[in-house]
Short mmCIF file of C-alpha atoms and ligand atoms in Angstrom, two decimals:
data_model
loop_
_atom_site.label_atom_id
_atom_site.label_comp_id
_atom_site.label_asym_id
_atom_site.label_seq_id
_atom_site.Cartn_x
_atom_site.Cartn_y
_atom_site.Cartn_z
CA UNK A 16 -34.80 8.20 -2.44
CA UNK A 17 -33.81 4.39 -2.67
CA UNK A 18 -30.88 3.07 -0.15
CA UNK A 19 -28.37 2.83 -3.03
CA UNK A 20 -28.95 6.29 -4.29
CA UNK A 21 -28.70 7.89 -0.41
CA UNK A 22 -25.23 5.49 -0.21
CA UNK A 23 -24.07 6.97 -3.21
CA UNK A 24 -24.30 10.76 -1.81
CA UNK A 25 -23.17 9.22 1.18
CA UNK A 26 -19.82 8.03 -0.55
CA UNK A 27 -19.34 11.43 -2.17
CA UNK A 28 -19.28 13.16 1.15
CA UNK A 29 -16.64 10.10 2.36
CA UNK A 30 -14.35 10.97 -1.04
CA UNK A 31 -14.04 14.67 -0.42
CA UNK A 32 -13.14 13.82 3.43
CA UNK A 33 -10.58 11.10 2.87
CA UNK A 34 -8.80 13.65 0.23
CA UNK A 35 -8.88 16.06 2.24
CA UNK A 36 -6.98 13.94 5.22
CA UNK A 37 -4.89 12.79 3.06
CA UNK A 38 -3.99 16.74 1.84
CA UNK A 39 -4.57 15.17 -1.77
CA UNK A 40 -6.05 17.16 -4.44
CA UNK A 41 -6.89 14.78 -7.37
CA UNK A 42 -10.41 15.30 -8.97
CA UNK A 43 -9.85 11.32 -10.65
CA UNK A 44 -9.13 9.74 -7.56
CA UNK A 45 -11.37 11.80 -5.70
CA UNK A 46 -14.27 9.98 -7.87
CA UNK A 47 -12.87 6.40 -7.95
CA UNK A 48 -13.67 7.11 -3.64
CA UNK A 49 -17.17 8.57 -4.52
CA UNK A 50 -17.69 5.13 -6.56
CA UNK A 51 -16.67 2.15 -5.32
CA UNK A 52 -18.78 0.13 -2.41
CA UNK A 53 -16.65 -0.77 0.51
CA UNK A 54 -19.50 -2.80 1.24
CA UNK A 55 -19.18 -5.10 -1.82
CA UNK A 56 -15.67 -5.94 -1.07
CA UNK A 57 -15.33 -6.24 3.42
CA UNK A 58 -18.62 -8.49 2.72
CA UNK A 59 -21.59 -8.19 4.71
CA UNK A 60 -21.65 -6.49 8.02
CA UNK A 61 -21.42 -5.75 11.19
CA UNK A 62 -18.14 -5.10 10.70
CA UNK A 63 -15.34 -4.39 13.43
CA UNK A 64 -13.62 -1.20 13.24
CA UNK A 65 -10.48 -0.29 15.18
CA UNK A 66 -11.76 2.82 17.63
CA UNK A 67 -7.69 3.87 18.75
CA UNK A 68 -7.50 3.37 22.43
CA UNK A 69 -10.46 0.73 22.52
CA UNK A 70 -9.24 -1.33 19.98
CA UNK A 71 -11.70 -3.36 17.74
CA UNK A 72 -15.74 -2.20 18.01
CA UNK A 73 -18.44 -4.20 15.87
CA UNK A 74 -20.64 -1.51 14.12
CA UNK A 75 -23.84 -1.43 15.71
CA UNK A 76 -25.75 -2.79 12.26
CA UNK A 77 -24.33 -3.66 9.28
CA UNK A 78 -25.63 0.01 7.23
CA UNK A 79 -23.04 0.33 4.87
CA UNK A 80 -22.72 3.93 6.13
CA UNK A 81 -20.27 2.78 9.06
CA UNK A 82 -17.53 1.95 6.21
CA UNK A 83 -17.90 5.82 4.63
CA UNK A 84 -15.19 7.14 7.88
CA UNK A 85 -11.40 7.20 7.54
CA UNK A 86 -11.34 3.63 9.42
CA UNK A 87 -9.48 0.81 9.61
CA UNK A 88 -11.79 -2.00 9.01
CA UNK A 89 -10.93 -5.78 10.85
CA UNK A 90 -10.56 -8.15 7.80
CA UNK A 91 -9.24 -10.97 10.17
CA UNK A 92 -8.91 -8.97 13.34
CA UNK A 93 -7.07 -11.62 15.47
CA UNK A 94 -4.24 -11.13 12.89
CA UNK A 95 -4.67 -7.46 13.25
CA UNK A 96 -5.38 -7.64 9.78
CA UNK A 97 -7.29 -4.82 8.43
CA UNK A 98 -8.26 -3.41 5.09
CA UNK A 99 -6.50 -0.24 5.82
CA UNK A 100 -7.16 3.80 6.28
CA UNK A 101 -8.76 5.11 3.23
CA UNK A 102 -6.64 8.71 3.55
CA UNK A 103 -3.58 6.57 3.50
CA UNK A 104 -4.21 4.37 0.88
CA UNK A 105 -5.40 7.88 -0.90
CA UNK A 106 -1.93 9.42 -0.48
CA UNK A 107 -0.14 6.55 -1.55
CA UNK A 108 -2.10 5.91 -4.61
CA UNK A 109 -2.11 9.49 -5.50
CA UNK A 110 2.28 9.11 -5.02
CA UNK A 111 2.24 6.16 -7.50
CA UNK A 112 -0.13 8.02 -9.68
CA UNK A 113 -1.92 5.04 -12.11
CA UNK A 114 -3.30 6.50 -15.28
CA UNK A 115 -5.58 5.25 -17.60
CA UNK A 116 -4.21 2.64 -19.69
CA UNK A 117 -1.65 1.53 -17.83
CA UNK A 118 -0.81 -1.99 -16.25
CA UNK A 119 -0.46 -1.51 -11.88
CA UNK A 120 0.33 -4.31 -9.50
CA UNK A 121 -1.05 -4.55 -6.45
CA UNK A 122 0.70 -6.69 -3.99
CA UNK A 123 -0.87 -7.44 -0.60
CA UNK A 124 -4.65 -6.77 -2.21
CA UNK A 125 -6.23 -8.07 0.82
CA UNK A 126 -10.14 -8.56 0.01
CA UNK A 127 -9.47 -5.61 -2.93
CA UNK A 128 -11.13 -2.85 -1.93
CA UNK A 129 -8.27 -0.83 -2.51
CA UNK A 130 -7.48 -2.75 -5.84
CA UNK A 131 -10.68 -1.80 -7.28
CA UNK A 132 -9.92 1.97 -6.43
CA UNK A 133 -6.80 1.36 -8.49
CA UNK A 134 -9.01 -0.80 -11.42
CA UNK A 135 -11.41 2.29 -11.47
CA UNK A 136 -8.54 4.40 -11.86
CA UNK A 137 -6.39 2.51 -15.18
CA UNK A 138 -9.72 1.96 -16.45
CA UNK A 139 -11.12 -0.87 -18.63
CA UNK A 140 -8.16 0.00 -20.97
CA UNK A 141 -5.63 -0.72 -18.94
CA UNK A 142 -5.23 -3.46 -15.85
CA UNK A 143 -4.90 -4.44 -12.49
CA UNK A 144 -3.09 -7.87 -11.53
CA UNK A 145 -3.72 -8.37 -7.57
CA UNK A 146 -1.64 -10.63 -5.65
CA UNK A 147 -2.18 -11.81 -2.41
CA UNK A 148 -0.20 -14.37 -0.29
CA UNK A 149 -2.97 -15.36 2.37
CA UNK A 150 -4.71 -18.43 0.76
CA UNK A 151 -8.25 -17.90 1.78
CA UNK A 152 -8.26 -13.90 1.11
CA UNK A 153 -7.00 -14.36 -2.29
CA UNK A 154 -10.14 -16.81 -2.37
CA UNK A 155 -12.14 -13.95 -1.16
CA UNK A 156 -10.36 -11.92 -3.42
CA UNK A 157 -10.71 -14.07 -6.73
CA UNK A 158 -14.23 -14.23 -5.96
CA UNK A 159 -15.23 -10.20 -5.49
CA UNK A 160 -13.61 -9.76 -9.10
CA UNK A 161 -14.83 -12.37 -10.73
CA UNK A 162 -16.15 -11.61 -14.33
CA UNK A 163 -13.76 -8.41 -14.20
CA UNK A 164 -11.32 -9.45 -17.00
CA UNK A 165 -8.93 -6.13 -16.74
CA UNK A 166 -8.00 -7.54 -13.12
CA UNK A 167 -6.01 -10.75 -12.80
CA UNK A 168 -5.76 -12.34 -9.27
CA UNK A 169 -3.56 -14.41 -7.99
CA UNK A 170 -2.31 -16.14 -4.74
CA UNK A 171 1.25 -16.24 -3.64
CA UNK A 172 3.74 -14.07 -2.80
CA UNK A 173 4.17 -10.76 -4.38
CA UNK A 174 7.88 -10.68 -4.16
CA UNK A 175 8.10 -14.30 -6.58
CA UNK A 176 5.10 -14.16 -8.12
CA UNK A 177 5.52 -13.69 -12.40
CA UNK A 178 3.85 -10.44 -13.74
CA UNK A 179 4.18 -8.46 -16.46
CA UNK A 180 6.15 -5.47 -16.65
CA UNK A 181 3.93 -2.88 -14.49
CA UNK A 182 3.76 1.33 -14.58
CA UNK A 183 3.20 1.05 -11.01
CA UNK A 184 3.52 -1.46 -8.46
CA UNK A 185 1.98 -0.77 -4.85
CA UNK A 186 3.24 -3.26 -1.88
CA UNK A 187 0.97 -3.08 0.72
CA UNK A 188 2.43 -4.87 3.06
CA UNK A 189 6.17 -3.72 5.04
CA UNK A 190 9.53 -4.83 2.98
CA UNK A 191 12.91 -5.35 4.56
CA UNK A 192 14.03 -4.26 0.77
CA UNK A 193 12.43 -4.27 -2.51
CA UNK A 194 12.40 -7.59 -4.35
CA UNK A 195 14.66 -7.70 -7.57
CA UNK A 196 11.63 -8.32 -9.66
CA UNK A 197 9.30 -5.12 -8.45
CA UNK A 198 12.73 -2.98 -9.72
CA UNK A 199 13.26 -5.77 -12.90
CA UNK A 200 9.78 -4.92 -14.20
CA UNK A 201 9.29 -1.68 -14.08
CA UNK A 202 8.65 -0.17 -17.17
CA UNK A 203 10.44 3.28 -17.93
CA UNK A 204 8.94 5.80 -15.98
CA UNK A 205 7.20 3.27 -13.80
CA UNK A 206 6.83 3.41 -10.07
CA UNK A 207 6.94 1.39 -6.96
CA UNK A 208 5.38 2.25 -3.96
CA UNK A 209 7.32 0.52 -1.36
CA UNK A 210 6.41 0.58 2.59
CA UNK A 211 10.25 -0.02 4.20
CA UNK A 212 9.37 -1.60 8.09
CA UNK A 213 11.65 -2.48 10.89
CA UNK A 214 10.80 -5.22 13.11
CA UNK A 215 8.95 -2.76 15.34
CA UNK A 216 7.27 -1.50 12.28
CA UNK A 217 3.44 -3.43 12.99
CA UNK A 218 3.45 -4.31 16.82
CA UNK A 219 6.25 -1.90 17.62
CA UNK A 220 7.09 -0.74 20.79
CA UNK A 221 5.09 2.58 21.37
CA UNK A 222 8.50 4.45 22.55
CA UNK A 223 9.97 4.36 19.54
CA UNK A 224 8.31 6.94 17.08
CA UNK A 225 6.50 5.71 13.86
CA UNK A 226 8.73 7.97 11.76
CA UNK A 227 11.44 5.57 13.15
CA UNK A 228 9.68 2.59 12.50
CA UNK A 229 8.55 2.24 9.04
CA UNK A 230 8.76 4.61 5.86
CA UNK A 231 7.25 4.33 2.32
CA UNK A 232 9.39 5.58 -0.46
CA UNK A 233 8.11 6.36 -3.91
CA UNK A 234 11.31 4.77 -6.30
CA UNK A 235 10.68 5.77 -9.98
CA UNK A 236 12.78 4.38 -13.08
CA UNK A 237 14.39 6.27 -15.39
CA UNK A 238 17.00 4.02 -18.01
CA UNK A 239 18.79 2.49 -15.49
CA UNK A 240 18.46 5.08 -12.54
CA UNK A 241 16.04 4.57 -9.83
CA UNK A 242 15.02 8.21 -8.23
CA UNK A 243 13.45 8.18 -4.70
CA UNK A 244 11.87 9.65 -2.24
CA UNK A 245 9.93 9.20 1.52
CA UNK A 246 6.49 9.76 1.46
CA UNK A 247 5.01 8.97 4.95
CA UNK A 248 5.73 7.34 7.82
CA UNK A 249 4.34 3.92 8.20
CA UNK A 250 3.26 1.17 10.66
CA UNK A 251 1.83 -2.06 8.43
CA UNK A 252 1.68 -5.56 8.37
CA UNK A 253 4.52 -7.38 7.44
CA UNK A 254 5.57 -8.31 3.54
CA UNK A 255 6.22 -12.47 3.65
CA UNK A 256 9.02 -13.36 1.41
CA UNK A 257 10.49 -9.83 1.24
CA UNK A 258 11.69 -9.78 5.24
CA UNK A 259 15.17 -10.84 5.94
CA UNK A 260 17.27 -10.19 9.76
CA UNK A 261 20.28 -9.00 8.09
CA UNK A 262 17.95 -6.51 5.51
CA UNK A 263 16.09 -5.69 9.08
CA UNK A 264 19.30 -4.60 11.00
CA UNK A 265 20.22 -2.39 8.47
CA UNK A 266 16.51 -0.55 7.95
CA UNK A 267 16.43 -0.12 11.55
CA UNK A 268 20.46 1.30 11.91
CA UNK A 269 19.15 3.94 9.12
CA UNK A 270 15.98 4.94 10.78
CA UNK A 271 18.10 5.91 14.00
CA UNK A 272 20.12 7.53 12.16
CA UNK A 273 17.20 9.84 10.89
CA UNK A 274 18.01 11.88 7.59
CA UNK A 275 15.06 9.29 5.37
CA UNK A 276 13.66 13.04 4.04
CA UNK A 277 17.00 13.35 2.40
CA UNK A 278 17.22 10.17 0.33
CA UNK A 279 16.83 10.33 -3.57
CA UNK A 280 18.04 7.62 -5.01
CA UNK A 281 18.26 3.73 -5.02
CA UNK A 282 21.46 2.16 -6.33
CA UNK A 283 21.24 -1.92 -6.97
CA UNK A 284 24.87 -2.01 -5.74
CA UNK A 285 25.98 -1.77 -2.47
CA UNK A 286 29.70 -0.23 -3.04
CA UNK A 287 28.82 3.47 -2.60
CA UNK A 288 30.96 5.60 0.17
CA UNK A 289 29.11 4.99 3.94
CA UNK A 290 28.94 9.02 3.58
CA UNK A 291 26.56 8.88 0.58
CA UNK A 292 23.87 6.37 1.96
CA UNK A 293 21.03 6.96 4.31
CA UNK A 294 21.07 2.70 3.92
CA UNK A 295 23.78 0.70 2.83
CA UNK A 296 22.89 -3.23 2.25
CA UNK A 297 24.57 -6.18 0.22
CA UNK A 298 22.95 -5.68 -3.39
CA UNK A 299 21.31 -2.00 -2.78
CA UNK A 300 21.54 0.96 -1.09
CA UNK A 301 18.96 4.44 -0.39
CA UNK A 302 21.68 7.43 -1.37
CA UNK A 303 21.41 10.97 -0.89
CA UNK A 304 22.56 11.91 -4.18
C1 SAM B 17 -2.04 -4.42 5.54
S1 SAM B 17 -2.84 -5.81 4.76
C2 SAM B 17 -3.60 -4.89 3.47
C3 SAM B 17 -4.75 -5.56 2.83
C4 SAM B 17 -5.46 -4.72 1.77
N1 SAM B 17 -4.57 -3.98 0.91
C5 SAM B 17 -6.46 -3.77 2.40
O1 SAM B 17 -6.12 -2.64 2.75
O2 SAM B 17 -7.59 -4.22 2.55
C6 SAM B 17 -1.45 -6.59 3.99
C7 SAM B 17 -1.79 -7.78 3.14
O3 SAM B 17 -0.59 -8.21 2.50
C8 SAM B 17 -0.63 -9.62 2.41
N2 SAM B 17 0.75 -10.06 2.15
C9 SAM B 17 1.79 -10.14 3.01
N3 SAM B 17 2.91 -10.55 2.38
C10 SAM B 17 2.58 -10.72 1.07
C11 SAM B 17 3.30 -11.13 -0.09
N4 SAM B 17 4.60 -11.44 -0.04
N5 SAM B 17 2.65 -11.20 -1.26
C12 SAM B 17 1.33 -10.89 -1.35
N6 SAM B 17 0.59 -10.50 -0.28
C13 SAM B 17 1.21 -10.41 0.92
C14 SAM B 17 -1.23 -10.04 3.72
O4 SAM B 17 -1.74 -11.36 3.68
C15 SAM B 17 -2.32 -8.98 3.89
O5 SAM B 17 -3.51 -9.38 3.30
#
């Protein structure tokens, strides 16, 4: 059997584990797993791989077959920068749920490994525009879709960058608050997947519990209603241009307060009784009802 073909069971073994840590069953994005090279996107290897407790380890070759695991994978590991865990990314892809057909954003793409999971999952009928604000990744990853004309790259920051209206935007990267234009261009029925961090939400003090650090809520239009709901705790390197101290106080007052799992809508005013809101901000608030 050649190397490609043994990579390929390889990376159906990989799928079936990832959905199954992520407690997703999805048979769609189960294959877009199974198919796409992690390989072709992280570059060639060794690669270093955060071990927890020992921090980063370089594979001992660069075999491909080190990237199948439910890893965290350095992209620029002085940065603590990594393309991140594939059960994660599983879960929260599942949440947003991209069909074929339909137009996603992907903001903080990295390299695109996880953006091509998304590409294979709208299909060539629908598309993929990536967006990513470090200058010499969104070289990186201009370059790994080159040719690919469903998936439209571009540098900058998510939060001002122009897009068309999307039926799912993922942020990959930890919001204060969601940027006017990820709830402006939604289309009806669309969804954003939005990771909500505190300042201790990346490098956060270990005492404080990760379920009091960071959250990702799922917020899904309908007319002018915006329905939402926590997903998973999070810990995740920081959104630039969405991050504000006054937004930050706020998150972080909330997550003390506990209660996120009750949250199930977003309101884009910020005049609702204190008793209604899990967060209450200028502009926008998370309500229980
Ligand atoms: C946790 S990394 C994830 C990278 C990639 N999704 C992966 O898993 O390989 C977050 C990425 O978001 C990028 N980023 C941060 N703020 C951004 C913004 N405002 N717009 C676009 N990208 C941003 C960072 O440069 C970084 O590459």
């Amino acid at each position: 059997m050649d190397r490609e073909s043994e990579l390929a069971i390889v990376r159906r073994a990989y799928a079936k584990q990832v959905m199954a840590a992520a407690g997703v069953a999805d048979r769609r994005i189960e294959a877009a797993f199974a198919a796409v090279r992690r390989e072709a996107f992280l570059g060639p290897g060794p690669w270093p791989i955060v071990r927890w407790g020992r921090g980063y380890m370089t594979t001992p070759s660069g075999d491909p077959v080190y990237l199948y695991a439910d890893v965290l994978v350095g992209i620029i590991p002085e940065r603590d920068l990594n393309n991140g865990l594939p059960s994660f990314l599983a879960a929260l892809i599942a949440s947003g749920g991209p069909c074929a057909g339909e137009h996603a954003v992907h903001i903080g793409a990295g390299i695109g490994y996880y953006t091509a999971i998304i590409a294979h999952l709208v299909g060539r009928a629908g598309r993929v525009t990536a967006i990513e604000y470090d200058p010499v990744l969104a070289d990186r990853l201009a370059a790994n879709f080159a040719g690919q004309r469903h998936v439209r790259v571009l540098e900058g920051d998510g939060a001002r960058a122009e897009f068309a209206t999307a039926d799912v935007i993922f942020v990959n990267a930890g919001a204060t608050r969601p940027a006017d234009s990820w709830l402006d261009r939604l289309t009806e029925g669309g969804r954003l997947i939005l990771p909500l961090t505190t300042d201790k939400g990346f490098h956060g003090s270990e005492t404080i519990p990760l379920d009091r650090r960071g959250a990702v809520f799922r917020i899904a239009r309908s007319g002018d209603e915006f329905r939402a709901r926590w997903i998973s705790p999070v810990a995740i390197f920081p959104c630039e241009g969405a991050r504000d101290p006054a937004s930050e106080a706020v998150l972080a007052a909330a997550f003390a307060n506990g209660r996120w799992k009750e949250v199930t809508r977003l309101y884009r005013r910020g005049d609702l009784p204190e008793e209604q809101c899990w967060l209450r901000a200028p502009g926008w608030c998370l309500a229980y009802r």
